[in-house]
Coordinates of C-alpha atoms and ligand atoms in Angstrom, one line a residue:
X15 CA 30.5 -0.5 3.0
X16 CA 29.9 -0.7 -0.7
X17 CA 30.2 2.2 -3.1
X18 CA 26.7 4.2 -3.0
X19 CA 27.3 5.5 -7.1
X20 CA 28.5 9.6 -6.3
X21 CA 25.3 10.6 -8.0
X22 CA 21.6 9.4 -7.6
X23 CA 19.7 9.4 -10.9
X24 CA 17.3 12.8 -11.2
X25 CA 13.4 12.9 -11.9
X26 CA 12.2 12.7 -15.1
X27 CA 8.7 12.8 -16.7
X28 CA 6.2 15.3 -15.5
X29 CA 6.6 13.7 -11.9
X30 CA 7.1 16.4 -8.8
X31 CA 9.0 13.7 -7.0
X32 CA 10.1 10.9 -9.5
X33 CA 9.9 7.5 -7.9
X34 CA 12.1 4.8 -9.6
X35 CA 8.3 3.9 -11.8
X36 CA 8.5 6.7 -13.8
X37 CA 7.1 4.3 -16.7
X38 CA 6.0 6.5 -19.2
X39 CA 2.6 7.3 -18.6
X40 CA 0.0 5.5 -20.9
X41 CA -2.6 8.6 -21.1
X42 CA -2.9 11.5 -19.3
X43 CA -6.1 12.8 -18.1
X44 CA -7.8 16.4 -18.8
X45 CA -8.4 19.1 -15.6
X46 CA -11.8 20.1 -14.6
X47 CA -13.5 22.8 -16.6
X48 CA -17.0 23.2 -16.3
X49 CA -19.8 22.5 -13.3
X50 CA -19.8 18.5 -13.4
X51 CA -22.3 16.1 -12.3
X52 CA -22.6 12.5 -12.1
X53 CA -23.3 9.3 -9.6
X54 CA -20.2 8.6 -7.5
X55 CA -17.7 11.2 -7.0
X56 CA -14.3 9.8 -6.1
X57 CA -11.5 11.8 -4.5
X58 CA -8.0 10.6 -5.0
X59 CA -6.3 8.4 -8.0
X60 CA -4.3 6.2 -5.5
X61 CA -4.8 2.6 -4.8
X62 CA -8.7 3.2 -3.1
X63 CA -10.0 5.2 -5.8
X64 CA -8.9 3.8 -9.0
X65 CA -9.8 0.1 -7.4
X66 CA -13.4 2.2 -6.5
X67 CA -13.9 3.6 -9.6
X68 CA -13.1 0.4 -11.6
X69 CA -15.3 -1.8 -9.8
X70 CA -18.6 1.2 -9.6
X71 CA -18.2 1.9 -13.1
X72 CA -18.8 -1.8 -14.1
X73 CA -21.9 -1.6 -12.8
X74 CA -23.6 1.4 -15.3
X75 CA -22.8 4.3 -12.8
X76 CA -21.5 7.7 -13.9
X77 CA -18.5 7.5 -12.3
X78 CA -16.2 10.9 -11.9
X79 CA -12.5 10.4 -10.2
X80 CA -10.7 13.7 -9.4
X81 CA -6.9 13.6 -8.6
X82 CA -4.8 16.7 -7.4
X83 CA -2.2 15.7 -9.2
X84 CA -1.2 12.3 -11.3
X85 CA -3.0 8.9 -11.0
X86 CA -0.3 7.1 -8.5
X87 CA 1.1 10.4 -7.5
X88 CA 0.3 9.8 -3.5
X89 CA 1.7 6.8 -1.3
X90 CA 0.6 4.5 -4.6
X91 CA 3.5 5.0 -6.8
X92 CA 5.8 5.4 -4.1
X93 CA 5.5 2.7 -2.7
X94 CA 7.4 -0.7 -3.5
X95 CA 5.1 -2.9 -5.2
X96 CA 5.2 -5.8 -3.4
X97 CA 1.8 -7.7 -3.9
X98 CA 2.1 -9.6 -0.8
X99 CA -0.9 -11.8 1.2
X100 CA 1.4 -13.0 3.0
X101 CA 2.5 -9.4 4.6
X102 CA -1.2 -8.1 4.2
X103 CA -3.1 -9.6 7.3
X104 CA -1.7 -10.8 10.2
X105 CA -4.4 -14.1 10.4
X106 CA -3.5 -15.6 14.0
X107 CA -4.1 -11.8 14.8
X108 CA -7.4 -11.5 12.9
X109 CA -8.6 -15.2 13.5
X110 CA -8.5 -14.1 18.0
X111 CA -10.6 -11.0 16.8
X112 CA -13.2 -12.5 14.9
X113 CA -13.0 -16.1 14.4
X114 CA -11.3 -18.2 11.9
X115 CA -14.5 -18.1 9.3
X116 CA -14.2 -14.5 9.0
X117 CA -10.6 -14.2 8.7
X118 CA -10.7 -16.8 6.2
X119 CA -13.4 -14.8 4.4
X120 CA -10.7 -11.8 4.6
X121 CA -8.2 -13.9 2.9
X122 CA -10.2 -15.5 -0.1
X123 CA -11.5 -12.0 -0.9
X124 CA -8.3 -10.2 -1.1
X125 CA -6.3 -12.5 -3.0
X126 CA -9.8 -12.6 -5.3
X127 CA -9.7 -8.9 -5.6
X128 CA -6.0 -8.9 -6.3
X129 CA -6.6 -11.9 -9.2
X130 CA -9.5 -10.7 -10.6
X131 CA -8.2 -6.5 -10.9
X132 CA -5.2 -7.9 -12.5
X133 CA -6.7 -10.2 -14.6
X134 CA -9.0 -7.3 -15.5
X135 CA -6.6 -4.1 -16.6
X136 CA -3.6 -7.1 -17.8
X137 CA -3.5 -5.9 -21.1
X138 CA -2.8 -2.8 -20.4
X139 CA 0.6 -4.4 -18.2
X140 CA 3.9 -5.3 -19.9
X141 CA 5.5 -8.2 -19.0
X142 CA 8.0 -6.4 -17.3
X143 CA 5.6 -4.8 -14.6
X144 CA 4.4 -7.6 -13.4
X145 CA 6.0 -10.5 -11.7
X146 CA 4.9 -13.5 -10.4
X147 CA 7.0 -16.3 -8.1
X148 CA 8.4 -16.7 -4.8
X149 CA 9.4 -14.7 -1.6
X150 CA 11.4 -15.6 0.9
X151 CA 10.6 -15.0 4.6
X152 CA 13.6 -15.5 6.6
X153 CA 15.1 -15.9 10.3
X154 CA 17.3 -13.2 10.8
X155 CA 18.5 -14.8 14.4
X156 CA 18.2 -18.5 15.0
X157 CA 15.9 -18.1 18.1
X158 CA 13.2 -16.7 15.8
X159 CA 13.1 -20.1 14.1
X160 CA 9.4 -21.0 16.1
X161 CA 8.2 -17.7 14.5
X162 CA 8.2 -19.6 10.9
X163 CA 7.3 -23.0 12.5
X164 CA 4.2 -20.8 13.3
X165 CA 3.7 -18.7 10.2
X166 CA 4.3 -21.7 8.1
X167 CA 1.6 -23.9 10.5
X168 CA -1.2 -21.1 9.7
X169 CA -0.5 -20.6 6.5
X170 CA -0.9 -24.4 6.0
X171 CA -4.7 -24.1 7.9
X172 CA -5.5 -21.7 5.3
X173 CA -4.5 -23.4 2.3
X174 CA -1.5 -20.9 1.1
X175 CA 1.5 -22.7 -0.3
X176 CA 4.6 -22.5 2.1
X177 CA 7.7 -24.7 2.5
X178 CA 10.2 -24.8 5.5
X179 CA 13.8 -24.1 4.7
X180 CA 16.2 -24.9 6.9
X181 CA 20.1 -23.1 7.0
X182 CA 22.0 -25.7 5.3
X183 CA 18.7 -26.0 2.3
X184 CA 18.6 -21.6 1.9
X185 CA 19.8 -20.5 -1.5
X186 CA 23.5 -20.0 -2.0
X187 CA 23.2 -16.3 -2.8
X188 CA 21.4 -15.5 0.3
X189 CA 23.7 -14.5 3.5
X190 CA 23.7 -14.7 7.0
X191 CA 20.1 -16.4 7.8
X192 CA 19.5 -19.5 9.9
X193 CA 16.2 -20.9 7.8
X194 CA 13.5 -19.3 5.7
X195 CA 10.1 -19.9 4.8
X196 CA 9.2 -20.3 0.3
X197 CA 6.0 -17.9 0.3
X198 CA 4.4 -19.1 -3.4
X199 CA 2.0 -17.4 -5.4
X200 CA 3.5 -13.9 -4.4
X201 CA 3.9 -10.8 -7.0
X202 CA 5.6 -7.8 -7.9
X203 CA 4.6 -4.7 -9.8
X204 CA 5.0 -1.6 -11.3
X205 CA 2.8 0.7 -8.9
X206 CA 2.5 3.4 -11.1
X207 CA 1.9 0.8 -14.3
X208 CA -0.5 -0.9 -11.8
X209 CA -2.6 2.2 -11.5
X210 CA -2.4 3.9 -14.7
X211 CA -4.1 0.2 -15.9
X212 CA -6.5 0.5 -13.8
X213 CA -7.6 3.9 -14.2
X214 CA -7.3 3.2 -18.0
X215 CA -9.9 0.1 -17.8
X216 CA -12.3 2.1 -15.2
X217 CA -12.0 5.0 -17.9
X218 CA -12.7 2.5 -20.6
X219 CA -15.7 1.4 -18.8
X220 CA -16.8 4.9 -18.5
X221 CA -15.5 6.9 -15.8
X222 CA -14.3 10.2 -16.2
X223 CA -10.8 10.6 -14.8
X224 CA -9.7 14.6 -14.3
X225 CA -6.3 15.3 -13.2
X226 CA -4.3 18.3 -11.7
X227 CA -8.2 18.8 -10.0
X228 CA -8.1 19.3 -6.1
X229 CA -11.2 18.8 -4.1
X230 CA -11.0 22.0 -1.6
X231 CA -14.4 21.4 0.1
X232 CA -17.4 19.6 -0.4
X233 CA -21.1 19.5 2.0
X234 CA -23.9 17.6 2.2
X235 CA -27.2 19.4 0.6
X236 CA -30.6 18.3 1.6
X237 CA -33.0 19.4 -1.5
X238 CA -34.7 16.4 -3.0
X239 CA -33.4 12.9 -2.7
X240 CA -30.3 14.9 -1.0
X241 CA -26.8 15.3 -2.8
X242 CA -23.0 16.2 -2.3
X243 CA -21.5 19.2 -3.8
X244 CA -17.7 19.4 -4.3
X245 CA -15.5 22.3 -4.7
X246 CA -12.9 22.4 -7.3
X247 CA -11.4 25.9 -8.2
X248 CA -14.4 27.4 -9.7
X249 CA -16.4 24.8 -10.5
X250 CA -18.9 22.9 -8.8
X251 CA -19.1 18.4 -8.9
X252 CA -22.8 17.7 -7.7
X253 CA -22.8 14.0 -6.8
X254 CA -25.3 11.5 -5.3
X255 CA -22.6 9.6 -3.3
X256 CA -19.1 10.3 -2.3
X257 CA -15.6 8.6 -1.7
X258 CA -13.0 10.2 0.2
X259 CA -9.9 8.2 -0.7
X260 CA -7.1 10.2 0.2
X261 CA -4.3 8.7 1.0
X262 CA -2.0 9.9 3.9
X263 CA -1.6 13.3 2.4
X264 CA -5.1 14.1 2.0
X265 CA -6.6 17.1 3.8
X266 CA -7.6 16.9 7.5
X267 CA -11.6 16.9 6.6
X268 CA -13.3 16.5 10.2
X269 CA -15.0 13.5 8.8
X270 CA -12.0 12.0 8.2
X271 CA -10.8 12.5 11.9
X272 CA -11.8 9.6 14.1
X273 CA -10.7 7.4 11.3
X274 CA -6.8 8.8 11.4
X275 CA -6.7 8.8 15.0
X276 CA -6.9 4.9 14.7
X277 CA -3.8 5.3 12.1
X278 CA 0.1 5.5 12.5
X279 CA 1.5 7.5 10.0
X280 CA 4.8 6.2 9.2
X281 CA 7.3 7.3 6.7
X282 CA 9.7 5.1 4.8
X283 CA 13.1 5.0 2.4
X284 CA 13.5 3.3 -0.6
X285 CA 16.9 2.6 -2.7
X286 CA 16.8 0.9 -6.6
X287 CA 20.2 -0.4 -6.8
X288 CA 21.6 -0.2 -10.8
X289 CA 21.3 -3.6 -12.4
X290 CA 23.2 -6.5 -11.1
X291 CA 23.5 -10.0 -13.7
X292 CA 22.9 -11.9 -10.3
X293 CA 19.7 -10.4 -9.7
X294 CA 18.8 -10.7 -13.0
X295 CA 19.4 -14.2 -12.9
X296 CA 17.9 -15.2 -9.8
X297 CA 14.6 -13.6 -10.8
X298 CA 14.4 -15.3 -14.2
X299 CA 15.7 -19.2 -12.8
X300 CA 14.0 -19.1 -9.8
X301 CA 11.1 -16.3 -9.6
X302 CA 12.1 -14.3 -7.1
X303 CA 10.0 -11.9 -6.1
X304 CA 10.9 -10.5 -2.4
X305 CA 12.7 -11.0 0.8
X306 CA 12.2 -9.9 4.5
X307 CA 13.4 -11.0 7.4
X308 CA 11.4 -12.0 11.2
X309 CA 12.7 -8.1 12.3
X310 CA 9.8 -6.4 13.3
X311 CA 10.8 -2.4 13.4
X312 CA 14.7 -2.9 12.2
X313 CA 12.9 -4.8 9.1
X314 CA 14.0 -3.8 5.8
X315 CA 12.5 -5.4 2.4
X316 CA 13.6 -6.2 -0.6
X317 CA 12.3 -6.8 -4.4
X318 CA 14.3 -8.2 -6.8
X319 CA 13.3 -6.7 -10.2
X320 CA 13.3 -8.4 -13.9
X321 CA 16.0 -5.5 -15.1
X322 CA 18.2 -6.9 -12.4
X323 CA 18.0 -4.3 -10.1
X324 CA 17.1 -4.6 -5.9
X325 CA 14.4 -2.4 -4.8
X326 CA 15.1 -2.2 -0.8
X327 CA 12.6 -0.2 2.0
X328 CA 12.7 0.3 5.4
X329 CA 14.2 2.7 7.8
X330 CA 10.4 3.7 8.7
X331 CA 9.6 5.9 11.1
X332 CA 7.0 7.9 12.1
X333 CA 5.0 10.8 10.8
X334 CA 4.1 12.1 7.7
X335 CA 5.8 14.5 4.6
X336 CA 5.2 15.3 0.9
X337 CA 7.2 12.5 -1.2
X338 CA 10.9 13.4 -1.5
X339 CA 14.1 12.6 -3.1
X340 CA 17.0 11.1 -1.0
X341 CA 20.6 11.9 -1.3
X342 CA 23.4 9.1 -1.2
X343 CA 24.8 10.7 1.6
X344 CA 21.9 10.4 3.8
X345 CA 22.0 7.8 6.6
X346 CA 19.3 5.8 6.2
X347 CA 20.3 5.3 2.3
X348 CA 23.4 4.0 2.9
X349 CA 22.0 1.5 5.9
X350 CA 19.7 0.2 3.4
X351 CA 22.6 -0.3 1.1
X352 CA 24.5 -1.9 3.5
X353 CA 21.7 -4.4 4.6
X354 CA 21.2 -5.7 1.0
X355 CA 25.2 -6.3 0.5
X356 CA 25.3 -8.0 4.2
X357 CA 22.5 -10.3 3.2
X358 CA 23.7 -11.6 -0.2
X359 CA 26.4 -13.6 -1.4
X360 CA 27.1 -11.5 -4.5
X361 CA 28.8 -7.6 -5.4
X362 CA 25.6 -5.3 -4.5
X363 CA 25.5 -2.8 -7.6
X364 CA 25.2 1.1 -5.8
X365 CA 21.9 2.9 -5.6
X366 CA 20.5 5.0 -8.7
X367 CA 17.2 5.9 -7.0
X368 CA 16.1 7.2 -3.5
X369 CA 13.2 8.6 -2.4
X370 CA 11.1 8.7 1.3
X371 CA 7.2 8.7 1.1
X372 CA 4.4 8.3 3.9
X373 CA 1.7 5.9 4.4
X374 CA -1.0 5.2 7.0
X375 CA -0.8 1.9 9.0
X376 CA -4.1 1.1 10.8
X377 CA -3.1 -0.3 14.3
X378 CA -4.6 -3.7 13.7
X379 CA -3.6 -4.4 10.5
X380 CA -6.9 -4.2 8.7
X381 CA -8.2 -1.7 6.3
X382 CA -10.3 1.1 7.8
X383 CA -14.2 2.6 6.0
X384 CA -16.2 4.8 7.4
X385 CA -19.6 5.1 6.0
X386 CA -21.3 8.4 7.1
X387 CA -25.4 8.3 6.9
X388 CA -26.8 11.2 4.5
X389 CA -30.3 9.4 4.0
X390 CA -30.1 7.8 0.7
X391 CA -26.5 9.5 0.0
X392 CA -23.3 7.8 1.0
X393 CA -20.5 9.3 1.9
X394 CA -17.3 6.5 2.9
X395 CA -14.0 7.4 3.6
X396 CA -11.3 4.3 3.0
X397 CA -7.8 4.0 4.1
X398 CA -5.9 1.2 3.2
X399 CA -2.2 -0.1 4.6
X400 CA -1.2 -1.7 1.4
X401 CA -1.9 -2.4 -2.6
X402 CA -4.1 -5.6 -1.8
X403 CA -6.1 -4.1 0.7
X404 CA -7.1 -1.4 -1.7
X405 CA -7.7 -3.3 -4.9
X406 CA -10.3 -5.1 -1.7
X407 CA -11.2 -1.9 -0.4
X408 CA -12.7 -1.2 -4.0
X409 CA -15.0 -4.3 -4.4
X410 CA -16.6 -3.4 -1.1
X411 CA -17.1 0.2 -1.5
X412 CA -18.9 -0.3 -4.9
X413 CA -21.1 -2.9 -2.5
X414 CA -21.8 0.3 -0.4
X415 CA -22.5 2.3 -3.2
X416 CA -25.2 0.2 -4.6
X417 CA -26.4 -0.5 -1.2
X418 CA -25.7 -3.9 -1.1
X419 CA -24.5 -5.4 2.4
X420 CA -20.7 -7.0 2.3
X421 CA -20.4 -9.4 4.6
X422 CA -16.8 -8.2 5.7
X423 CA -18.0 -4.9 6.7
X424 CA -17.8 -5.6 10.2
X425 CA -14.3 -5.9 10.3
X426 CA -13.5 -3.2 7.8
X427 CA -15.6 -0.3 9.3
X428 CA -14.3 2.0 12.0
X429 CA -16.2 1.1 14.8
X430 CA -15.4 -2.9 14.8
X431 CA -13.9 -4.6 17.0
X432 CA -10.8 -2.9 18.3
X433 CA -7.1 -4.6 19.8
X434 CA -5.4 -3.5 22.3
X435 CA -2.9 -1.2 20.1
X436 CA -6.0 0.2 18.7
X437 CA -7.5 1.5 21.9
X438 CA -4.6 2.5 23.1
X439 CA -4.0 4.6 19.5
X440 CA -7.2 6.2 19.2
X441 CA -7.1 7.4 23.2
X442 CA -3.6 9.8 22.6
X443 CA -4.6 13.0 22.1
X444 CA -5.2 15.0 19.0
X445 CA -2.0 16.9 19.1
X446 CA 0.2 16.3 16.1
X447 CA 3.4 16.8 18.3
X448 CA 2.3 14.9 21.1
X449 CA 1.0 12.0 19.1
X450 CA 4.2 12.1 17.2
X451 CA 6.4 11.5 20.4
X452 CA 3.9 8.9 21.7
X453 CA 4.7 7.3 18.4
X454 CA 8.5 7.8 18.7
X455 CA 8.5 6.3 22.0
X456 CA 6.5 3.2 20.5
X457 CA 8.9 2.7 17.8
X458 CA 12.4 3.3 19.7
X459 CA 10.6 0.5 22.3
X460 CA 10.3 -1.5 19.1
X461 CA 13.6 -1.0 18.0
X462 CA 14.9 -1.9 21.5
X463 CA 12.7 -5.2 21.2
X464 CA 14.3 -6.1 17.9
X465 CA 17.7 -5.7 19.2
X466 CA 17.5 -7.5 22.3
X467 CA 15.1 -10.3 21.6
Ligands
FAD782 C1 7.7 3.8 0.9 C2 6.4 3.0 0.8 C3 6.5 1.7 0.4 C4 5.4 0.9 0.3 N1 5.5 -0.4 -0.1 C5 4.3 -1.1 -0.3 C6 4.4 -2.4 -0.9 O1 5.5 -2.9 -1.3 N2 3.3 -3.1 -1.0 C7 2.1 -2.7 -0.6 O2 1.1 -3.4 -0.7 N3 1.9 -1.4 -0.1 C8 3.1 -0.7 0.1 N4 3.0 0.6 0.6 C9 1.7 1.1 1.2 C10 0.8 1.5 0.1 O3 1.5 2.2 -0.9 C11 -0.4 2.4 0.6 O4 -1.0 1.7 1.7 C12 -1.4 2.7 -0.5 O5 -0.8 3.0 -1.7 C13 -2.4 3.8 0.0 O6 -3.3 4.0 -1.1 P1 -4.4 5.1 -1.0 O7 -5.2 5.0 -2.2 O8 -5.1 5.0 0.3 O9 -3.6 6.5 -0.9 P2 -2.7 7.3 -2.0 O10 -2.0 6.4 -2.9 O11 -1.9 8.2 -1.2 O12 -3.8 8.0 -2.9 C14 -4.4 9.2 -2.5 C15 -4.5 10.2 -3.6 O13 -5.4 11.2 -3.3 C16 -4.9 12.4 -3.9 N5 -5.5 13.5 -3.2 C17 -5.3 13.9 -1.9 N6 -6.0 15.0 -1.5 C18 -6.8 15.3 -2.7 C19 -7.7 16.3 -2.9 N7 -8.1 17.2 -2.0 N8 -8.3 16.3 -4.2 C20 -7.9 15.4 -5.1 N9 -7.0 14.4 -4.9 C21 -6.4 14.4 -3.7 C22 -3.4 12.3 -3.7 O14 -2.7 13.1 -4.6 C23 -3.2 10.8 -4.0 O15 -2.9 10.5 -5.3 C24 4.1 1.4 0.7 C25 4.0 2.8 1.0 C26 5.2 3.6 1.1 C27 5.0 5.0 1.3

């Protein structure tokens, strides 16, 4: 086992919980302080809302986003900022569920939503938030060699550039894999950049962004064309429709109850290694972005990042917790560690950061919005599994909004067409302890699968 570095570096910034993005933030937004009013209320400056309120406010609508705490201060900025379509949606998956036109309709609209947000709020990116290249899918034993044959083979259908690598044709510095597939087109980012630029081109566009301003309640009121009336504090938000986006650590709202019970909450590590020349190097010759391997449960990811540092996550498991720093003595940090030096040919610098942070993985893989009927008043709740998904998300909620039909709705909403995992999810009872054991069991029969197969 490498050396872990005896002390992890300690939050800075005006963080609760600093993440390794504690970029310095590019504006800060005021708190609530008088009665508000306006078009679409959104609740929650994670991936969802910002992508929400970006897209409704380019369309003239008084747009009002209200964040308990930062912009990227829930799963957002915690997460790793891999911008992956390869990881997003699982198409063989989707394509059984509802045909190969729709699930090639998912994937041309979330890699537009990606490329057109980031094309969008890029000036407000440094070069050093966001990457662009290659990562690297690879068989961790050699009997999982047909599962690339096959992810390769769809990927081809659908027009995403792939190429087979076999042992002897991997790249030197990688260790201990029998062939890999070259996923193209991928990128990288700086979460917490990514969202501050959003949020700072939706504010230029108009939307009102208050911070440190928690939604306690909101209802439905009937007088006139109808509105919704949020609770902040003292102050009251009258709006004509409403997003409820979240996040994991959002409060349990009864609307938002049918929708969790088709989510696993699973919680996950993270380590940022200290710079390494190798990585450095790797990512500037040959763009590379990521690495995972054909693991399914035991799976740990990587990120290599421009300042030569590896970003590695994993360990999940589930349930749910506030954001929290990790010591260097804790287990899961140093198995992390250990994975990184055991699958690389080069000295594996020790850890500087570690945190652990939840997020909500829908059962089948595919974003989750609920629209609620108030006559003429919309009220959606959104829950995405992942940075793509939301920056989607966004573009069809603001169809919603303006009461516009999206054609992807009926995979996206709650009551679509379930799988099997699905069913099976949303039937275990309402018990948080129960469900969490259910869940346990699930994962340790995962793990078991992993080890054995
Ligand atoms: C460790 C980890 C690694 C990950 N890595 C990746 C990755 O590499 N790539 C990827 O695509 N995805 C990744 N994810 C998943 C991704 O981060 C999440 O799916 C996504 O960020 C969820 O976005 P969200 O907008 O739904 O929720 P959040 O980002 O959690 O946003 C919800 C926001 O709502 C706010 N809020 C809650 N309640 C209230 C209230 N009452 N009033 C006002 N505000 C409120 C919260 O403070 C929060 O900021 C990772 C997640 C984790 C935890």
């Amino acid at each position: 086992m490498k050396d872990l570095g005896s002390e992890l570096k300690q939050p800075i910034a005006s963080w609760k919980v600093s993440p390794f993005w504690h970029a310095a933030r590019i504006r800060e937004y005021p708190q609530l302080t008088a009665d508000a009013q306006c078009d679409v209320a959104i609740i929650g400056g994670g991936i969802v809302g910002v992508s929400a309120a970006l897209k409704i406010s380019s369309e003239n609508s008084k747009v009002m986003l209200f964040e308990r705490g930062k912009i990227a201060e829930g799963s957002s900025g915690f997460s790793a900022g891999v911008i992956s379509l390869a990881t997003t949606v699982d198409l063989r998956i989707i394509e059984t569920q509802f045909g190969r036109e729709m699930a090639a309709a998912l994937y041309k609209r979330l890699s537009d939503a990606v490329e057109n947000t980031l094309s969008q709020v890029r000036q407000y990116m440094d070069t050093d938030a966001l990457q662009k290249g290659t990562s690297i899918y690879a068989a961790a034993k050699e009997k999982h060699l047909p599962i690339l044959s096959a992810e390769q083979e769809i990927r081809t259908e659908y027009g995403m550039p792939t190429k087979l690598r076999s042992k002897d044709q991997l790249p030197a510095w990688l260790n201990a894999f029998h062939g890999a597939l070259l996923l193209e087109n991928e990128r990288g980012v700086n979460p917490v950049r990514l969202l501050e630029s959003i949020a700072k081109t939706a504010n230029d566009k108009g939307c009102e962004i208050f911070e440190n301003t928690e939604i306690s309640a909101f209802e439905h009121k009937q007088d006139g064309e109808g509105y919704f009336l949020l609770k902040s504090g003292n102050y009251t938000i009258k709006a004509r429709h409403l997003l409820i986006a979240t996040g994991v650590h959002g409060k349990r709202w009864s609307q938002k109850k049918s929708l969790e019970r088709l989510l696993v909450p699973v919680r996950g590590d993270i380590i940022v290694t200290a710079p390494s020349p190798d990585v450095a190097r790797i990512v500037k010759d040959e763009g590379a972005i990521a690495m995972w391997d054909t693991y399914q449960m035991l799976y740990v990811y990587m990120r290599y990042l421009p300042d030569g540092r590896i970003l590695a996550g994993g360990a999940d498991s589930p349930g749910t917790g506030e954001p929290l720093l990790k010591s260097a003595k804790d287990e899961n940090i140093k198995r992390l560690h250990a994975v990184i030096a055991r699958r690389h040919n080069f000295p594996i610098p020790p850890v500087d950061y570690a945190w652990q942070a939840s997020f909500s993985l829908p059962a089948d893989g595919l974003p989750l919005l609920k629209q609620v009927e108030h006559g003429v008043n919309n009220l959606v709740i959104a829950s995405t599994d992942g940075l793509p998904s939301g920056m989607l998300l966004g573009e069809v909620i603001a169809d919603i909004m303006a009461g516009r039909k999206n054609d992807l709705m009926p995979m996206l909403e709650e009551r679509r067409k379930r799988s099997l995992e699905a069913r099976l999810l949303s039937l275990m009872p309402d018990v948080p302890v129960l469900r969490n054991f259910a869940l346990k069991l699930v994962f340790t029969g995962m793990r078991l699968k992993d080890i054995l197969c």
